[in-house]
């Protein structure tokens, strides 16, 4: 097994530490192809019924929670035969594959402390933003200083 370890130091930022990295082979284990119930955390395996919201939010609950708990959202049943996974031979390729493969799914939800609902950003929107930032950096003059906050 390929491993790498060492220490890192950022004198300017005042941070330092140790790291250890191990190469992991692609996994087709059951842990890689399940989803989890949003209410109880139980695994929902391929072939089992899962319940999801009928709007655009990727909120999923197991059959037991559907039967035993009061759910305020309109939901519909579905059966997942296989969980989709982003693939690639390096990180950038995996990220781009995820932006395309899951384009219409929610990527991240942000909620203001004063609001009751999340504002959701899809994989497509996040991908477009990331590519826009990359194009801006790539087109900057070679002597430009780039500050990311």
Coordinates of C-alpha atoms in Angstrom, one line a residue:
X1 CA 0.0 0.0 0.0
X2 CA 1.3 3.4 -1.0
X3 CA 1.6 5.8 2.0
X4 CA 3.1 9.2 2.5
X5 CA 3.6 11.1 5.8
X6 CA 5.4 14.1 7.0
X7 CA 5.1 17.5 8.6
X8 CA 4.0 20.8 7.1
X9 CA 4.5 24.4 8.3
X10 CA 3.1 27.7 7.2
X11 CA 5.3 30.3 9.0
X12 CA 3.4 33.3 7.5
X13 CA 0.0 31.9 8.6
X14 CA 1.3 30.5 11.9
X15 CA 0.1 27.0 11.4
X16 CA 1.8 23.7 11.3
X17 CA 1.1 20.0 11.7
X18 CA 1.6 16.4 10.7
X19 CA -0.1 14.5 7.9
X20 CA -0.4 10.9 6.8
X21 CA -2.0 9.9 3.4
X22 CA -2.8 6.4 2.3
X23 CA -3.7 5.5 -1.3
X24 CA -7.2 3.9 -1.2
X25 CA -8.4 1.7 -4.0
X26 CA -11.8 2.4 -5.6
X27 CA -14.4 0.8 -3.4
X28 CA -17.5 -0.9 -4.6
X29 CA -18.4 -2.0 -1.1
X30 CA -21.9 -1.5 0.2
X31 CA -20.8 1.5 2.3
X32 CA -20.1 3.3 -1.0
X33 CA -23.6 2.7 -2.4
X34 CA -26.0 3.5 0.4
X35 CA -27.8 6.7 1.4
X36 CA -28.8 7.6 5.0
X37 CA -32.2 8.6 6.4
X38 CA -32.3 12.3 7.2
X39 CA -34.3 11.6 10.4
X40 CA -32.8 8.5 12.0
X41 CA -29.5 8.0 10.1
X42 CA -30.4 4.4 9.1
X43 CA -28.9 3.1 5.9
X44 CA -31.2 2.8 2.9
X45 CA -29.7 0.1 0.7
X46 CA -30.2 -0.3 -3.1
X47 CA -33.6 -2.0 -3.7
X48 CA -35.2 -0.6 -0.6
X49 CA -38.0 2.0 -0.6
X50 CA -37.0 5.5 0.3
X51 CA -39.2 8.6 0.6
X52 CA -38.1 12.0 -0.8
X53 CA -39.6 15.4 -1.0
X54 CA -41.6 16.3 -4.1
X55 CA -39.9 19.7 -4.4
X56 CA -36.3 20.2 -5.4
X57 CA -34.7 19.4 -2.0
X58 CA -32.8 16.1 -1.7
X59 CA -34.4 15.2 1.6
X60 CA -34.7 11.4 2.0
X61 CA -36.2 9.3 4.7
X62 CA -36.5 5.5 5.3
X63 CA -39.7 3.5 5.2
X64 CA -39.8 3.1 9.0
X65 CA -39.6 6.9 9.6
X66 CA -42.3 7.5 6.9
X67 CA -44.6 5.1 8.8
X68 CA -43.7 6.2 12.4
X69 CA -43.0 9.9 12.3
X70 CA -45.1 13.0 11.4
X71 CA -43.5 14.5 8.2
X72 CA -44.7 17.9 7.2
X73 CA -43.3 17.9 3.6
X74 CA -45.1 16.3 0.7
X75 CA -43.1 13.2 -0.1
X76 CA -43.2 10.4 -2.7
X77 CA -41.8 6.8 -2.7
X78 CA -38.9 5.7 -4.8
X79 CA -36.5 2.8 -5.1
X80 CA -32.9 3.4 -5.6
X81 CA -31.3 0.6 -7.6
X82 CA -27.7 1.9 -7.5
X83 CA -26.3 5.0 -6.0
X84 CA -24.5 7.2 -8.6
X85 CA -20.9 8.1 -7.9
X86 CA -18.6 10.7 -9.4
X87 CA -15.5 9.1 -10.8
X88 CA -12.1 10.2 -12.2
X89 CA -8.4 9.5 -12.0
X90 CA -7.6 12.7 -10.0
X91 CA -9.5 15.1 -7.8
X92 CA -10.3 17.7 -10.5
X93 CA -11.7 15.1 -12.7
X94 CA -13.9 13.7 -9.9
X95 CA -15.2 17.2 -9.0
X96 CA -16.0 18.0 -12.7
X97 CA -17.8 14.6 -13.0
X98 CA -19.8 15.4 -9.9
X99 CA -20.8 18.8 -11.2
X100 CA -22.1 17.2 -14.4
X101 CA -23.6 14.0 -13.0
X102 CA -25.5 15.6 -10.2
X103 CA -26.2 18.9 -11.9
X104 CA -29.8 19.3 -10.8
X105 CA -29.3 18.0 -7.2
X106 CA -28.7 20.3 -4.2
X107 CA -25.0 20.8 -3.4
X108 CA -25.2 23.1 -0.3
X109 CA -27.9 24.8 1.7
X110 CA -27.4 28.1 3.5
X111 CA -29.8 29.5 6.0
X112 CA -29.7 33.0 7.5
X113 CA -30.3 32.8 11.3
X114 CA -33.5 34.8 10.9
X115 CA -35.0 32.6 8.1
X116 CA -36.7 29.2 8.5
X117 CA -35.9 27.9 5.1
X118 CA -32.5 27.1 3.5
X119 CA -31.4 28.7 0.2
X120 CA -30.1 25.8 -1.9
X121 CA -27.4 25.9 -4.5
X122 CA -27.3 23.0 -7.0
X123 CA -24.2 21.2 -8.3
X124 CA -24.6 23.0 -11.6
X125 CA -24.7 26.4 -10.0
X126 CA -21.6 25.6 -7.8
X127 CA -19.8 24.2 -10.9
X128 CA -20.5 27.3 -12.9
X129 CA -19.3 29.5 -10.1
X130 CA -16.1 27.5 -9.6
X131 CA -15.4 27.4 -13.3
X132 CA -15.9 31.2 -13.5
X133 CA -13.4 31.8 -10.6
X134 CA -10.9 29.4 -12.3
X135 CA -11.3 31.3 -15.7
X136 CA -10.7 34.6 -13.9
X137 CA -7.6 33.3 -12.2
X138 CA -6.3 31.7 -15.4
X139 CA -6.7 34.9 -17.4
X140 CA -5.0 37.1 -14.9
X141 CA -1.6 38.5 -15.9
X142 CA 1.3 36.4 -14.9
X143 CA 2.6 39.0 -12.5
X144 CA -0.8 39.5 -10.8
X145 CA -1.1 38.8 -7.1
X146 CA -4.3 36.8 -6.4
X147 CA -5.9 37.0 -3.0
X148 CA -8.5 34.4 -2.0
X149 CA -10.5 35.1 1.2

